[in-house]
Amino acid sequence: MTDPAAQGGLARWLAYAHPAWMLAALTLAALALRSGLALRRARRLRVRRRPEDLRRHLAVAKPALVMVAAGFAGGPLSMAWLRGREPFATAHAWIGVAALLLFVAAGILGRRLERGRGRPRDAHALLATLALLAAAGAALTGFVLLP
């Protein structure tokens, strides 16, 4: 079967929507990780953190998680409708699933921290770091799928 996105036209441009969206989402996620690790470093050094540091982390992390989830949904849709391919027949898809699960788990623990339920700070930081690493793996394996 011929890849419609490889033929040119609108389908070709739309096939780049998912990668572009995910690049923006992962950039936000990286900024959230950076600010979160700065909060962690300050806590471990027993340096007083400013309230706006946490607000800034949350203001970036929450939209990043929403963008990652929306972008993940765009991947299978793009493969099926724009590319005419099986949505979950690639390593990229399954690494993306793992990344999404890690992002969601980090988000759930982050929400618990925000609400003062428990102290899963180290697990939250580990999951967020692993999520971004898995997302980088998904990005690398996604290059071969570009039209």
Coordinates of N, CA, C and O in Angstrom, one line a residue:
M1 N 0.8 -1.2 0.0 CA 0.0 0.0 0.0 C 0.9 1.2 0.0 O 1.9 1.3 0.7
T2 N 0.5 2.2 -0.7 CA 1.3 3.5 -0.8 C 0.9 4.4 0.3 O -0.2 4.5 0.8
D3 N 2.0 5.0 0.8 CA 1.8 6.0 1.9 C 1.3 7.3 1.4 O 2.0 8.0 0.7
P4 N 0.0 7.6 1.7 CA -0.5 8.9 1.2 C 0.3 10.1 1.6 O 0.4 11.1 0.8
A5 N 0.9 10.1 2.7 CA 1.7 11.3 3.2 C 3.0 11.4 2.4 O 3.6 12.5 2.3
A6 N 3.5 10.3 1.8 CA 4.7 10.4 1.0 C 4.4 10.9 -0.4 O 5.4 11.3 -1.1
Q7 N 3.2 11.1 -0.8 CA 2.8 11.5 -2.1 C 2.8 13.1 -2.2 O 2.8 13.6 -3.3
G8 N 2.8 13.7 -1.1 CA 2.8 15.2 -1.2 C 1.4 15.7 -0.8 O 0.5 15.0 -0.4
G9 N 1.3 17.0 -1.0 CA 0.0 17.7 -0.7 C -0.3 17.8 0.8 O 0.6 17.8 1.6
L10 N -1.6 18.0 1.1 CA -2.0 18.3 2.5 C -1.7 17.1 3.4 O -1.2 17.4 4.5
A11 N -1.8 15.9 3.0 CA -1.5 14.7 3.8 C 0.0 14.8 4.3 O 0.3 14.4 5.4
R12 N 0.8 15.1 3.4 CA 2.2 15.2 3.8 C 2.5 16.2 4.9 O 3.2 16.0 5.8
W13 N 1.9 17.4 4.7 CA 2.0 18.5 5.7 C 1.4 18.0 7.1 O 2.0 18.3 8.1
L14 N 0.2 17.4 7.0 CA -0.4 17.0 8.2 C 0.3 15.9 8.9 O 0.3 15.7 10.2
A15 N 1.1 15.1 8.2 CA 1.9 14.0 8.8 C 3.0 14.6 9.7 O 3.5 13.9 10.6
Y16 N 3.3 15.8 9.5 CA 4.3 16.5 10.4 C 3.7 17.1 11.6 O 4.4 17.7 12.5
A17 N 2.4 17.2 11.7 CA 1.7 17.8 12.8 C 2.0 17.1 14.1 O 2.3 17.7 15.1
H18 N 2.0 15.7 14.1 CA 2.2 15.0 15.3 C 3.7 15.2 15.8 O 3.9 15.5 17.0
P19 N 4.7 15.1 15.0 CA 6.1 15.3 15.4 C 6.3 16.8 15.9 O 7.0 17.0 16.9
A20 N 5.7 17.7 15.2 CA 5.9 19.1 15.7 C 5.2 19.4 17.0 O 5.8 20.0 17.9
W21 N 4.0 18.8 17.2 CA 3.3 19.0 18.5 C 4.1 18.3 19.6 O 4.3 18.9 20.7
M22 N 4.6 17.1 19.3 CA 5.4 16.4 20.4 C 6.7 17.1 20.7 O 7.1 17.1 21.8
L23 N 7.3 17.7 19.7 CA 8.5 18.5 20.0 C 8.2 19.6 21.0 O 8.9 19.9 21.9
A24 N 7.1 20.3 20.7 CA 6.7 21.4 21.6 C 6.3 20.8 23.0 O 6.8 21.4 24.1
A25 N 5.6 19.7 23.1 CA 5.2 19.1 24.3 C 6.5 18.7 25.1 O 6.5 18.9 26.3
L26 N 7.4 18.0 24.4 CA 8.6 17.6 25.1 C 9.5 18.7 25.5 O 10.2 18.6 26.6
T27 N 9.5 19.8 24.8 CA 10.3 21.0 25.3 C 9.7 21.5 26.6 O 10.4 21.8 27.5
L28 N 8.4 21.6 26.6 CA 7.7 22.0 27.9 C 8.0 21.0 29.0 O 8.3 21.4 30.1
A29 N 8.0 19.7 28.7 CA 8.3 18.7 29.7 C 9.7 18.8 30.2 O 10.0 18.7 31.4
A30 N 10.6 19.1 29.3 CA 12.0 19.3 29.7 C 12.2 20.5 30.6 O 12.9 20.5 31.6
L31 N 11.4 21.6 30.3 CA 11.5 22.8 31.2 C 10.9 22.5 32.5 O 11.4 22.9 33.6
A32 N 9.8 21.7 32.6 CA 9.2 21.3 33.8 C 10.2 20.4 34.6 O 10.3 20.6 35.9
L33 N 10.9 19.5 34.0 CA 11.8 18.6 34.7 C 13.0 19.5 35.2 O 13.4 19.3 36.4
R34 N 13.4 20.4 34.4 CA 14.5 21.3 34.9 C 14.1 22.1 36.2 O 14.8 22.2 37.1
S35 N 12.9 22.7 36.1 CA 12.5 23.4 37.3 C 12.2 22.5 38.5 O 12.4 22.9 39.6
G36 N 11.7 21.3 38.2 CA 11.4 20.4 39.3 C 12.7 19.9 39.9 O 12.8 19.7 41.2
L37 N 13.7 19.6 39.1 CA 15.0 19.2 39.7 C 15.7 20.3 40.5 O 16.4 20.1 41.5
A38 N 15.4 21.6 40.1 CA 15.9 22.7 40.8 C 15.2 22.8 42.2 O 15.9 23.1 43.2
L39 N 13.9 22.5 42.2 CA 13.2 22.5 43.5 C 13.8 21.4 44.4 O 14.0 21.5 45.6
R40 N 14.0 20.2 43.8 CA 14.6 19.1 44.5 C 16.0 19.4 45.1 O 16.3 19.1 46.2
R41 N 16.8 20.0 44.3 CA 18.1 20.4 44.7 C 18.1 21.3 45.9 O 18.8 21.2 46.9
A42 N 17.2 22.3 45.8 CA 17.1 23.3 46.9 C 16.6 22.6 48.2 O 17.1 22.9 49.3
R43 N 15.6 21.7 48.0 CA 15.1 20.9 49.2 C 16.2 20.1 49.8 O 16.4 20.1 51.0
R44 N 17.0 19.5 49.0 CA 18.1 18.6 49.5 C 19.2 19.4 50.2 O 19.9 19.0 51.1
L45 N 19.5 20.6 49.7 CA 20.5 21.5 50.2 C 19.9 22.3 51.4 O 20.6 23.2 52.0
R46 N 18.6 22.1 51.7 CA 17.9 22.9 52.7 C 18.0 24.4 52.5 O 18.1 25.2 53.4
V47 N 17.9 24.8 51.2 CA 17.8 26.2 50.8 C 16.3 26.5 50.7 O 15.5 25.8 50.2
R48 N 16.0 27.7 51.3 CA 14.6 28.1 51.2 C 14.1 28.4 49.8 O 14.8 29.1 49.0
R49 N 13.0 27.7 49.4 CA 12.5 27.9 48.1 C 11.4 29.0 48.1 O 10.7 29.1 49.1
R50 N 11.4 29.7 47.0 CA 10.3 30.7 46.9 C 9.0 30.1 46.4 O 9.1 29.1 45.6
P51 N 7.9 30.5 46.8 CA 6.6 29.9 46.4 C 6.4 30.0 44.9 O 5.8 29.1 44.3
E52 N 7.0 31.1 44.3 CA 6.8 31.2 42.8 C 7.6 30.1 42.0 O 7.2 29.8 40.9
D53 N 8.6 29.5 42.7 CA 9.3 28.4 42.0 C 8.4 27.2 41.8 O 8.4 26.6 40.7
L54 N 7.7 26.9 42.8 CA 6.7 25.8 42.7 C 5.6 26.1 41.7 O 5.2 25.3 40.9
R55 N 5.1 27.3 41.8 CA 4.0 27.8 40.9 C 4.5 27.7 39.4 O 3.8 27.3 38.6
R56 N 5.7 28.1 39.2 CA 6.3 28.1 37.9 C 6.4 26.6 37.4 O 6.1 26.3 36.2
H57 N 6.9 25.7 38.2 CA 7.0 24.3 37.9 C 5.6 23.8 37.5 O 5.5 23.1 36.5
L58 N 4.6 24.0 38.3 CA 3.3 23.5 38.0 C 2.7 24.2 36.8 O 2.0 23.5 36.0
A59 N 3.0 25.4 36.6 CA 2.4 26.1 35.4 C 3.0 25.6 34.1 O 2.4 25.7 33.0
V60 N 4.1 25.0 34.1 CA 4.7 24.4 32.9 C 4.4 22.9 32.9 O 4.1 22.3 31.8
A61 N 4.5 22.2 34.0 CA 4.3 20.7 34.0 C 2.9 20.3 33.7 O 2.7 19.3 32.9
K62 N 1.9 21.0 34.1 CA 0.5 20.6 33.9 C 0.2 20.7 32.4 O -0.3 19.7 31.8
P63 N 0.5 21.8 31.7 CA 0.2 21.9 30.3 C 1.1 20.9 29.5 O 0.6 20.3 28.5
A64 N 2.3 20.6 30.0 CA 3.2 19.7 29.3 C 2.5 18.3 29.3 O 2.5 17.6 28.3
L65 N 2.0 17.9 30.4 CA 1.3 16.6 30.5 C 0.1 16.5 29.6 O -0.1 15.5 28.9
V66 N -0.7 17.5 29.6 CA -1.8 17.5 28.7 C -1.4 17.5 27.2 O -2.0 16.7 26.4
M67 N -0.3 18.2 26.9 CA 0.1 18.2 25.5 C 0.7 16.9 25.1 O 0.5 16.4 24.0
V68 N 1.4 16.2 26.0 CA 2.0 14.9 25.8 C 0.9 13.9 25.5 O 0.9 13.1 24.6
A69 N -0.2 13.9 26.3 CA -1.3 13.0 26.2 C -2.0 13.2 24.8 O -2.3 12.3 24.1
A70 N -2.3 14.5 24.5 CA -2.9 14.8 23.3 C -2.1 14.4 22.1 O -2.6 13.9 21.1
G71 N -0.8 14.7 22.2 CA 0.1 14.3 21.1 C 0.2 12.8 20.9 O 0.3 12.3 19.8
F72 N 0.2 12.1 22.0 CA 0.2 10.6 21.9 C -1.0 10.1 21.1 O -0.8 9.3 20.3
A73 N -2.1 10.7 21.4 CA -3.3 10.3 20.7 C -3.2 10.6 19.2 O -3.7 9.9 18.4
G74 N -2.5 11.7 18.9 CA -2.3 12.0 17.5 C -1.5 11.1 16.7 O -1.6 11.0 15.5
G75 N -0.6 10.4 17.4 CA 0.3 9.4 16.7 C -0.5 8.3 16.0 O -0.3 8.1 14.8
P76 N -1.3 7.5 16.7 CA -2.0 6.4 16.0 C -3.0 6.9 15.0 O -3.2 6.3 14.0
L77 N -3.6 8.1 15.3 CA -4.5 8.7 14.3 C -3.8 9.0 13.0 O -4.3 8.8 11.9
S78 N -2.6 9.6 13.1 CA -1.8 10.0 12.0 C -1.4 8.7 11.2 O -1.5 8.7 10.0
M79 N -1.0 7.7 11.9 CA -0.5 6.5 11.2 C -1.7 5.8 10.5 O -1.5 5.4 9.3
A80 N -2.9 5.8 11.1 CA -4.0 5.1 10.5 C -4.6 5.9 9.3 O -4.8 5.4 8.2
W81 N -4.9 7.2 9.6 CA -5.6 8.0 8.6 C -4.8 8.7 7.6 O -5.2 8.9 6.5
L82 N -3.6 9.2 8.0 CA -2.8 9.9 7.1 C -1.7 9.0 6.4 O -1.3 9.3 5.2
R83 N -1.3 8.0 7.1 CA -0.2 7.2 6.5 C -0.7 5.8 6.0 O 0.0 5.1 5.3
G84 N -1.9 5.4 6.3 CA -2.4 4.1 5.9 C -1.7 2.9 6.5 O -1.6 1.9 5.8
R85 N -1.2 3.1 7.7 CA -0.4 2.0 8.3 C -1.0 1.6 9.6 O -1.8 2.3 10.2
E86 N -0.6 0.5 10.1 CA -1.1 -0.1 11.4 C -0.5 0.8 12.5 O 0.7 1.1 12.6
P87 N -1.4 1.3 13.4 CA -1.0 2.3 14.4 C 0.1 1.8 15.4 O 0.9 2.6 15.8
F88 N 0.0 0.6 15.8 CA 0.9 0.1 16.9 C 1.8 -1.0 16.4 O 2.1 -1.9 17.1
A89 N 2.3 -0.9 15.2 CA 3.1 -1.9 14.6 C 4.6 -1.5 14.6 O 5.4 -2.1 13.8
T90 N 5.0 -0.5 15.3 CA 6.4 0.0 15.3 C 6.9 0.1 16.8 O 6.1 0.2 17.7
A91 N 8.2 0.1 16.9 CA 8.9 0.3 18.2 C 8.5 1.7 18.7 O 8.3 1.8 19.9
H92 N 8.4 2.6 17.8 CA 8.1 4.0 18.2 C 6.8 4.0 19.0 O 6.7 4.7 20.0
A93 N 5.8 3.3 18.5 CA 4.5 3.3 19.2 C 4.6 2.8 20.6 O 4.1 3.3 21.6
W94 N 5.3 1.7 20.8 CA 5.4 1.0 22.1 C 6.3 1.7 23.0 O 6.0 1.8 24.2
I95 N 7.3 2.4 22.5 CA 8.2 3.2 23.4 C 7.3 4.4 23.8 O 7.4 4.9 24.9
G96 N 6.5 4.9 22.9 CA 5.6 6.0 23.2 C 4.6 5.7 24.3 O 4.3 6.5 25.1
V97 N 4.1 4.5 24.2 CA 3.1 4.0 25.2 C 3.8 4.0 26.6 O 3.3 4.5 27.6
A98 N 5.1 3.5 26.6 CA 5.8 3.4 27.9 C 6.1 4.9 28.4 O 5.9 5.1 29.6
A99 N 6.4 5.8 27.5 CA 6.7 7.2 27.9 C 5.4 7.8 28.5 O 5.4 8.4 29.5
L100 N 4.3 7.6 27.8 CA 3.0 8.1 28.2 C 2.7 7.6 29.6 O 2.3 8.4 30.5
L101 N 2.8 6.3 29.8 CA 2.5 5.7 31.2 C 3.4 6.3 32.2 O 2.9 6.6 33.3
L102 N 4.7 6.5 31.9 CA 5.6 7.2 32.9 C 5.2 8.6 33.2 O 5.2 9.1 34.3
F103 N 4.8 9.3 32.1 CA 4.4 10.7 32.3 C 3.1 10.8 33.2 O 3.0 11.6 34.1
V104 N 2.2 9.9 32.9 CA 0.9 9.9 33.7 C 1.2 9.5 35.2 O 0.7 10.1 36.1
A105 N 2.1 8.5 35.4 CA 2.5 8.1 36.8 C 3.1 9.3 37.5 O 2.8 9.6 38.6
A106 N 4.0 10.0 36.8 CA 4.7 11.2 37.4 C 3.7 12.3 37.7 O 3.7 12.9 38.7
G107 N 2.7 12.4 36.8 CA 1.6 13.4 37.0 C 0.8 13.1 38.2 O 0.4 14.0 39.0
I108 N 0.4 11.8 38.3 CA -0.4 11.4 39.5 C 0.4 11.6 40.8 O -0.2 12.2 41.8
L109 N 1.6 11.3 40.8 CA 2.4 11.5 42.1 C 2.6 13.0 42.3 O 2.5 13.5 43.4
G110 N 2.7 13.8 41.2 CA 2.8 15.2 41.3 C 1.6 15.8 41.9 O 1.6 16.7 42.8
R111 N 0.5 15.3 41.5 CA -0.8 15.8 42.0 C -1.0 15.5 43.5 O -1.4 16.3 44.3
R112 N -0.5 14.3 43.9 CA -0.5 13.9 45.3 C 0.4 14.9 46.1 O 0.0 15.3 47.2
L113 N 1.5 15.2 45.6 CA 2.4 16.1 46.3 C 1.8 17.5 46.4 O 1.8 18.1 47.5
E114 N 1.1 17.9 45.3 CA 0.5 19.2 45.3 C -0.6 19.3 46.4 O -0.8 20.4 47.0
R115 N -1.3 18.2 46.6 CA -2.4 18.2 47.5 C -2.0 17.8 48.9 O -2.8 17.7 49.8
G116 N -0.7 17.6 49.1 CA -0.1 17.2 50.4 C -0.4 15.8 50.9 O -0.4 15.5 52.1
R117 N -0.7 14.9 49.9 CA -1.0 13.5 50.3 C 0.3 12.7 50.1 O 0.6 12.3 49.0
G118 N 1.0 12.5 51.2 CA 2.2 11.7 51.1 C 3.4 12.5 50.7 O 3.3 13.7 50.5
R119 N 4.5 11.8 50.5 CA 5.8 12.5 50.2 C 6.5 11.7 49.1 O 7.7 11.3 49.3
P120 N 5.8 11.5 48.0 CA 6.5 10.7 46.9 C 7.4 11.5 46.0 O 7.5 11.3 44.8
R121 N 8.2 12.4 46.7 CA 9.0 13.3 45.9 C 10.1 12.6 45.0 O 10.3 12.9 43.9
D122 N 10.8 11.6 45.6 CA 11.8 10.9 44.9 C 11.3 10.1 43.8 O 11.8 10.0 42.7
A123 N 10.1 9.4 44.0 CA 9.5 8.6 43.0 C 9.0 9.5 41.9 O 9.1 9.2 40.7
H124 N 8.4 10.7 42.2 CA 8.0 11.6 41.2 C 9.1 12.1 40.3 O 9.0 12.1 39.1
A125 N 10.2 12.4 40.9 CA 11.4 12.9 40.2 C 11.9 11.8 39.3 O 12.3 12.0 38.1
L126 N 12.0 10.5 39.8 CA 12.5 9.4 39.0 C 11.6 9.1 37.8 O 12.0 8.9 36.7
L127 N 10.3 9.1 38.1 CA 9.3 8.8 37.0 C 9.4 9.9 35.9 O 9.3 9.6 34.7
A128 N 9.5 11.1 36.3 CA 9.5 12.2 35.4 C 10.8 12.2 34.5 O 10.7 12.3 33.3
T129 N 11.9 11.8 35.1 CA 13.1 11.7 34.4 C 13.1 10.5 33.4 O 13.4 10.6 32.3
L130 N 12.5 9.4 33.9 CA 12.4 8.2 33.0 C 11.4 8.5 31.9 O 11.6 8.0 30.8
A131 N 10.4 9.3 32.2 CA 9.4 9.6 31.1 C 10.0 10.4 30.0 O 9.8 10.1 28.8
L132 N 10.9 11.4 30.4 CA 11.5 12.2 29.4 C 12.6 11.4 28.6 O 12.7 11.6 27.4
L133 N 13.2 10.5 29.3 CA 14.2 9.6 28.6 C 13.5 8.7 27.6 O 13.9 8.5 26.5
A134 N 12.4 8.1 28.0 CA 11.6 7.3 27.2 C 11.0 8.1 26.0 O 11.0 7.6 24.8
A135 N 10.6 9.3 26.2 CA 10.1 10.1 25.2 C 11.2 10.4 24.2 O 11.0 10.5 22.9
A136 N 12.4 10.6 24.6 CA 13.6 10.8 23.7 C 13.8 9.6 22.9 O 14.1 9.7 21.7
G137 N 13.6 8.4 23.5 CA 13.8 7.2 22.7 C 12.7 7.1 21.7 O 12.9 6.7 20.5
A138 N 11.5 7.5 22.0 CA 10.4 7.5 21.1 C 10.6 8.4 19.9 O 10.4 8.1 18.8
A139 N 11.2 9.6 20.3 CA 11.5 10.6 19.2 C 12.5 10.0 18.3 O 12.4 10.2 17.0
L140 N 13.6 9.4 18.8 CA 14.6 8.8 17.9 C 14.1 7.7 17.0 O 14.4 7.7 15.8
T141 N 13.2 6.9 17.6 CA 12.7 5.8 16.7 C 11.6 6.3 15.8 O 11.2 5.6 14.8
G142 N 11.1 7.5 16.0 CA 10.1 8.1 15.1 C 10.7 8.7 13.9 O 9.9 8.9 12.9
F143 N 11.9 9.0 13.9 CA 12.5 9.6 12.7 C 12.4 8.8 11.4 O 12.1 9.3 10.3
V144 N 12.5 7.5 11.6 CA 12.3 6.6 10.4 C 10.9 6.6 9.8 O 10.7 6.1 8.7
L145 N 10.0 7.0 10.6 CA 8.6 7.0 10.2 C 8.2 8.3 9.4 O 7.1 8.3 8.8
L146 N 9.0 9.3 9.5 CA 8.6 10.5 8.8 C 8.5 10.3 7.3 O 9.2 9.5 6.7
P147 N 7.6 11.0 6.6 CA 7.4 10.8 5.2 C 8.6 11.2 4.4 O 9.4 12.0 4.7

